[in-house]
Amino acid sequence: MKNGLQEPVSLTIPSVRTLDKLSDEIGKKMMFGSNDLYYALRDESVCQKYGYDTATIACMFVPNTYDLYWNISVDKFLERMKKESDKFWNFERTEKAKAMKLTPVEIITLASIVDEETANNGEKPMIAGMYYNRLMLRNAEYPEGMPLQADPTIKYAWQRFDLKRIYNNLLSIKSPYNTYKNPGLPPGPIRIPSVAGIDAVLNHVHHDYLYMCAKEDFSGTHNFARTYDEHLQNAAKYSKALNERGIK
């Protein structure tokens, strides 16, 4: 307080994986408790008020820094986040999403997968292009699109973010987030994606790659492939490197 007036606090929306973590991080900075925010975000009627459901409400949070009053209510806080989200989805971004035949929620969901795949902002548009190719592919083999087969969605389905390798026994989990079993995007984002991740999807690289595998040099970047046979060669190199390092 200064001269009887309250000064705003700077709140940074974190790029986290779960609503409970989001609520916890925000609750540390604001007067309302983390539980109050968490229960609001898990309330279907609250989410519907802003045009989302409990699986997609995370899409309303754009990870920037905002000035807010410490004693703001949860309702007013959510209204502010909706306003900031609407501002973020300006004409240019909205038109790019339309050109891709995706909604902002779908763009954010795809961006969350891209962000989980790499921290390398320079490679994100390439990865986004690969997943977009799978999403849009339609042929006799894939009438509903080619499954994304995104390993981060398996980690999310199991809620096991520490997994270093995804073995076949993990791919059978019955979950709408299992993109090995279910075509299309998962029901919502698997984390709050970065602005760089969102813009990487909107400005993805146009190419014809359908596969990727982490590089065997552990640089955090990927080898891309057009065919499954080529992909298997890349996967074998990476698997060999993992085995040599004793990573299980």
Short mmCIF file of C-alpha atoms in Angstrom, two decimals:
data_model
loop_
_atom_site.label_atom_id
_atom_site.label_comp_id
_atom_site.label_asym_id
_atom_site.label_seq_id
_atom_site.Cartn_x
_atom_site.Cartn_y
_atom_site.Cartn_z
CA MET A 1 0.00 0.00 0.00
CA LYS A 2 1.21 3.51 -0.75
CA ASN A 3 -0.60 6.60 0.54
CA GLY A 4 -3.62 4.40 1.16
CA LEU A 5 -3.60 3.17 -2.42
CA GLN A 6 -2.81 -0.35 -3.51
CA GLU A 7 -0.02 -0.86 -6.01
CA PRO A 8 -0.39 -3.55 -8.68
CA VAL A 9 1.70 -6.68 -8.53
CA SER A 10 3.34 -8.19 -11.59
CA LEU A 11 2.05 -11.69 -12.23
CA THR A 12 3.70 -13.94 -14.79
CA ILE A 13 1.51 -16.74 -16.12
CA PRO A 14 3.76 -19.80 -16.05
CA SER A 15 4.02 -22.31 -18.89
CA VAL A 16 3.12 -25.34 -16.77
CA ARG A 17 1.58 -28.73 -17.50
CA THR A 18 -1.39 -29.03 -15.15
CA LEU A 19 -4.17 -26.89 -13.73
CA ASP A 20 -3.15 -27.67 -10.16
CA LYS A 21 0.39 -26.43 -10.86
CA LEU A 22 -1.00 -23.33 -12.57
CA SER A 23 -3.28 -22.63 -9.61
CA ASP A 24 -0.45 -23.20 -7.16
CA GLU A 25 1.95 -20.82 -8.91
CA ILE A 26 -0.65 -18.06 -9.32
CA GLY A 27 -2.01 -18.57 -5.79
CA LYS A 28 1.41 -17.76 -4.35
CA LYS A 29 1.16 -14.22 -5.73
CA MET A 30 -2.50 -13.36 -5.18
CA MET A 31 -4.78 -12.97 -2.18
CA PHE A 32 -7.16 -15.66 -3.39
CA GLY A 33 -5.88 -19.11 -2.56
CA SER A 34 -4.63 -21.65 -5.05
CA ASN A 35 -7.55 -23.90 -4.09
CA ASP A 36 -10.09 -21.22 -5.00
CA LEU A 37 -8.60 -20.87 -8.46
CA TYR A 38 -8.20 -24.61 -8.97
CA TYR A 39 -11.83 -25.35 -8.09
CA ALA A 40 -12.99 -22.57 -10.42
CA LEU A 41 -10.95 -24.04 -13.28
CA ARG A 42 -12.42 -27.49 -12.59
CA ASP A 43 -15.99 -26.12 -12.56
CA GLU A 44 -17.65 -26.80 -15.91
CA SER A 45 -20.10 -23.90 -15.54
CA VAL A 46 -17.28 -21.44 -14.83
CA CYS A 47 -15.34 -22.67 -17.86
CA GLN A 48 -18.41 -22.47 -20.09
CA LYS A 49 -18.88 -18.85 -19.06
CA TYR A 50 -15.67 -18.04 -20.90
CA GLY A 51 -16.28 -20.35 -23.85
CA TYR A 52 -14.21 -23.34 -22.71
CA ASP A 53 -14.57 -26.61 -20.83
CA THR A 54 -12.39 -28.11 -18.12
CA ALA A 55 -10.12 -29.72 -20.73
CA THR A 56 -9.56 -26.48 -22.66
CA ILE A 57 -9.73 -23.72 -20.03
CA ALA A 58 -5.91 -23.61 -19.94
CA CYS A 59 -6.11 -22.12 -23.44
CA MET A 60 -7.34 -18.87 -21.89
CA PHE A 61 -4.00 -18.27 -20.15
CA VAL A 62 -1.38 -16.56 -22.32
CA PRO A 63 2.02 -16.81 -20.61
CA ASN A 64 2.92 -13.14 -20.37
CA THR A 65 3.38 -10.81 -17.39
CA TYR A 66 0.40 -8.79 -16.23
CA ASP A 67 -0.11 -6.04 -13.64
CA LEU A 68 -2.95 -6.97 -11.29
CA TYR A 69 -4.19 -5.90 -7.90
CA TRP A 70 -3.24 -8.41 -5.22
CA ASN A 71 -6.76 -8.59 -3.75
CA ILE A 72 -8.55 -9.19 -7.07
CA SER A 73 -11.25 -11.87 -6.87
CA VAL A 74 -11.00 -15.14 -8.77
CA ASP A 75 -13.92 -14.07 -10.99
CA LYS A 76 -12.29 -10.74 -11.85
CA PHE A 77 -8.97 -12.48 -12.42
CA LEU A 78 -10.54 -14.89 -14.91
CA GLU A 79 -12.31 -12.01 -16.65
CA ARG A 80 -8.93 -10.29 -17.03
CA MET A 81 -7.36 -13.45 -18.45
CA LYS A 82 -10.20 -13.75 -20.97
CA LYS A 83 -9.69 -10.13 -21.99
CA GLU A 84 -5.94 -10.71 -22.45
CA SER A 85 -6.60 -13.88 -24.44
CA ASP A 86 -9.00 -12.04 -26.75
CA LYS A 87 -6.37 -9.33 -27.22
CA PHE A 88 -3.70 -11.93 -28.01
CA TRP A 89 -5.89 -13.52 -30.68
CA ASN A 90 -5.75 -10.47 -32.91
CA PHE A 91 -6.86 -10.35 -36.53
CA GLU A 92 -3.54 -11.63 -37.89
CA ARG A 93 -3.36 -14.68 -35.61
CA THR A 94 -7.05 -15.46 -36.07
CA GLU A 95 -6.76 -15.32 -39.86
CA LYS A 96 -3.72 -17.61 -39.83
CA ALA A 97 -5.65 -20.12 -37.74
CA LYS A 98 -8.59 -19.96 -40.15
CA ALA A 99 -6.26 -20.56 -43.09
CA MET A 100 -5.06 -23.71 -41.34
CA LYS A 101 -8.70 -24.74 -40.75
CA LEU A 102 -8.03 -24.86 -37.00
CA THR A 103 -9.58 -23.00 -34.08
CA PRO A 104 -7.48 -21.05 -31.56
CA VAL A 105 -8.05 -23.88 -29.06
CA GLU A 106 -6.73 -26.40 -31.59
CA ILE A 107 -3.74 -24.18 -32.38
CA ILE A 108 -2.91 -23.93 -28.66
CA THR A 109 -3.35 -27.67 -28.19
CA LEU A 110 -0.95 -28.40 -31.03
CA ALA A 111 1.46 -25.76 -29.70
CA SER A 112 1.48 -27.48 -26.31
CA ILE A 113 2.73 -30.67 -27.98
CA VAL A 114 5.36 -28.76 -29.95
CA ASP A 115 6.59 -27.07 -26.76
CA GLU A 116 6.90 -30.43 -25.04
CA GLU A 117 8.91 -31.81 -27.95
CA THR A 118 11.62 -29.16 -27.86
CA ALA A 119 12.85 -26.05 -26.08
CA ASN A 120 14.56 -25.00 -29.31
CA ASN A 121 12.43 -22.14 -30.64
CA GLY A 122 14.20 -22.30 -34.00
CA GLU A 123 13.03 -25.87 -34.60
CA LYS A 124 9.47 -25.45 -33.37
CA PRO A 125 8.04 -24.38 -36.77
CA MET A 126 9.52 -27.54 -38.34
CA ILE A 127 7.96 -29.78 -35.69
CA ALA A 128 4.66 -27.93 -35.97
CA GLY A 129 4.71 -28.52 -39.73
CA MET A 130 5.30 -32.24 -39.25
CA TYR A 131 2.38 -32.63 -36.85
CA TYR A 132 0.16 -30.45 -39.03
CA ASN A 133 0.92 -32.72 -42.00
CA ARG A 134 -0.22 -35.72 -39.98
CA LEU A 135 -3.32 -33.92 -38.78
CA MET A 136 -4.40 -32.93 -42.28
CA LEU A 137 -3.45 -36.15 -44.10
CA ARG A 138 -6.42 -38.01 -45.56
CA ASN A 139 -6.11 -41.24 -47.54
CA ALA A 140 -7.44 -44.80 -47.57
CA GLU A 141 -5.16 -45.78 -44.71
CA TYR A 142 -5.90 -42.68 -42.64
CA PRO A 143 -9.46 -41.50 -43.38
CA GLU A 144 -9.48 -39.45 -40.14
CA GLY A 145 -5.94 -38.20 -40.41
CA MET A 146 -2.67 -39.83 -39.46
CA PRO A 147 -2.37 -40.34 -35.67
CA LEU A 148 -0.01 -37.76 -34.20
CA GLN A 149 1.80 -40.44 -32.17
CA ALA A 150 3.23 -37.71 -29.96
CA ASP A 151 5.19 -39.14 -27.03
CA PRO A 152 4.47 -36.12 -24.78
CA THR A 153 0.76 -36.99 -24.88
CA ILE A 154 1.57 -40.45 -23.53
CA LYS A 155 3.48 -38.89 -20.64
CA TYR A 156 0.48 -36.64 -20.01
CA ALA A 157 -1.98 -39.54 -20.15
CA TRP A 158 0.06 -41.39 -17.53
CA GLN A 159 0.87 -38.14 -15.65
CA ARG A 160 4.47 -39.35 -15.65
CA PHE A 161 6.50 -36.42 -16.88
CA ASP A 162 9.79 -37.94 -15.79
CA LEU A 163 9.72 -40.70 -18.43
CA LYS A 164 12.88 -40.75 -20.54
CA ARG A 165 11.78 -43.46 -22.96
CA ILE A 166 8.33 -44.45 -24.20
CA TYR A 167 8.10 -48.23 -24.43
CA ASN A 168 5.33 -50.10 -26.27
CA ASN A 169 3.67 -51.20 -23.04
CA LEU A 170 2.92 -47.54 -22.26
CA LEU A 171 1.09 -47.00 -25.56
CA SER A 172 -1.95 -49.08 -24.63
CA ILE A 173 -3.30 -46.67 -22.01
CA LYS A 174 -6.99 -45.92 -22.50
CA SER A 175 -7.05 -42.15 -22.54
CA PRO A 176 -8.35 -39.47 -24.92
CA TYR A 177 -4.84 -38.04 -24.67
CA ASN A 178 -3.30 -41.16 -26.21
CA THR A 179 -2.46 -39.90 -29.70
CA TYR A 180 -1.18 -43.33 -30.70
CA LYS A 181 -4.69 -44.78 -30.33
CA ASN A 182 -6.84 -41.76 -31.16
CA PRO A 183 -6.62 -39.77 -34.40
CA GLY A 184 -6.62 -36.00 -34.25
CA LEU A 185 -5.69 -33.70 -31.41
CA PRO A 186 -6.17 -34.53 -27.73
CA PRO A 187 -9.15 -32.92 -25.93
CA GLY A 188 -7.06 -29.95 -24.83
CA PRO A 189 -3.52 -28.70 -24.29
CA ILE A 190 -1.02 -30.83 -22.37
CA ARG A 191 0.59 -27.69 -20.99
CA ILE A 192 0.20 -23.94 -21.28
CA PRO A 193 2.29 -23.33 -24.39
CA SER A 194 4.68 -20.45 -24.85
CA VAL A 195 3.88 -17.58 -27.18
CA ALA A 196 6.79 -18.85 -29.30
CA GLY A 197 5.11 -22.25 -29.49
CA ILE A 198 1.78 -20.79 -30.55
CA ASP A 199 3.37 -18.59 -33.20
CA ALA A 200 5.45 -21.56 -34.41
CA VAL A 201 2.23 -23.42 -35.21
CA LEU A 202 0.66 -20.40 -36.89
CA ASN A 203 3.85 -19.90 -38.93
CA HIS A 204 4.82 -23.54 -39.36
CA VAL A 205 7.29 -24.61 -42.04
CA HIS A 206 5.63 -26.08 -45.12
CA HIS A 207 7.33 -29.40 -45.91
CA ASP A 208 6.37 -33.03 -46.53
CA TYR A 209 7.88 -34.70 -43.47
CA LEU A 210 5.64 -37.09 -41.52
CA TYR A 211 8.11 -38.48 -39.00
CA MET A 212 10.72 -37.21 -36.59
CA CYS A 213 13.03 -38.65 -33.99
CA ALA A 214 15.34 -36.99 -31.49
CA LYS A 215 18.89 -36.72 -32.78
CA GLU A 216 21.40 -39.19 -31.42
CA ASP A 217 23.73 -36.33 -30.42
CA PHE A 218 21.25 -35.26 -27.69
CA SER A 219 21.29 -31.72 -29.04
CA GLY A 220 17.58 -31.37 -28.37
CA THR A 221 16.85 -31.21 -32.10
CA HIS A 222 15.40 -33.86 -34.41
CA ASN A 223 15.97 -35.90 -37.55
CA PHE A 224 12.96 -35.64 -39.87
CA ALA A 225 11.84 -38.28 -42.34
CA ARG A 226 9.33 -38.63 -45.18
CA THR A 227 9.01 -42.42 -45.05
CA TYR A 228 8.61 -44.93 -42.25
CA ASP A 229 11.71 -46.85 -43.35
CA GLU A 230 13.81 -43.71 -43.14
CA HIS A 231 12.30 -42.98 -39.73
CA LEU A 232 13.21 -46.46 -38.47
CA GLN A 233 16.83 -45.78 -39.37
CA ASN A 234 16.77 -42.54 -37.38
CA ALA A 235 15.02 -44.26 -34.46
CA ALA A 236 17.65 -47.03 -34.41
CA LYS A 237 20.45 -44.46 -34.15
CA TYR A 238 18.72 -42.71 -31.26
CA SER A 239 17.91 -45.97 -29.46
CA LYS A 240 21.55 -47.03 -29.77
CA ALA A 241 22.68 -43.73 -28.27
CA LEU A 242 20.23 -44.12 -25.37
CA ASN A 243 21.46 -47.64 -24.68
CA GLU A 244 25.08 -46.51 -24.75
CA ARG A 245 24.28 -43.89 -22.12
CA GLY A 246 22.31 -46.36 -20.03
CA ILE A 247 19.12 -44.31 -20.29
CA LYS A 248 16.09 -46.48 -19.58
#
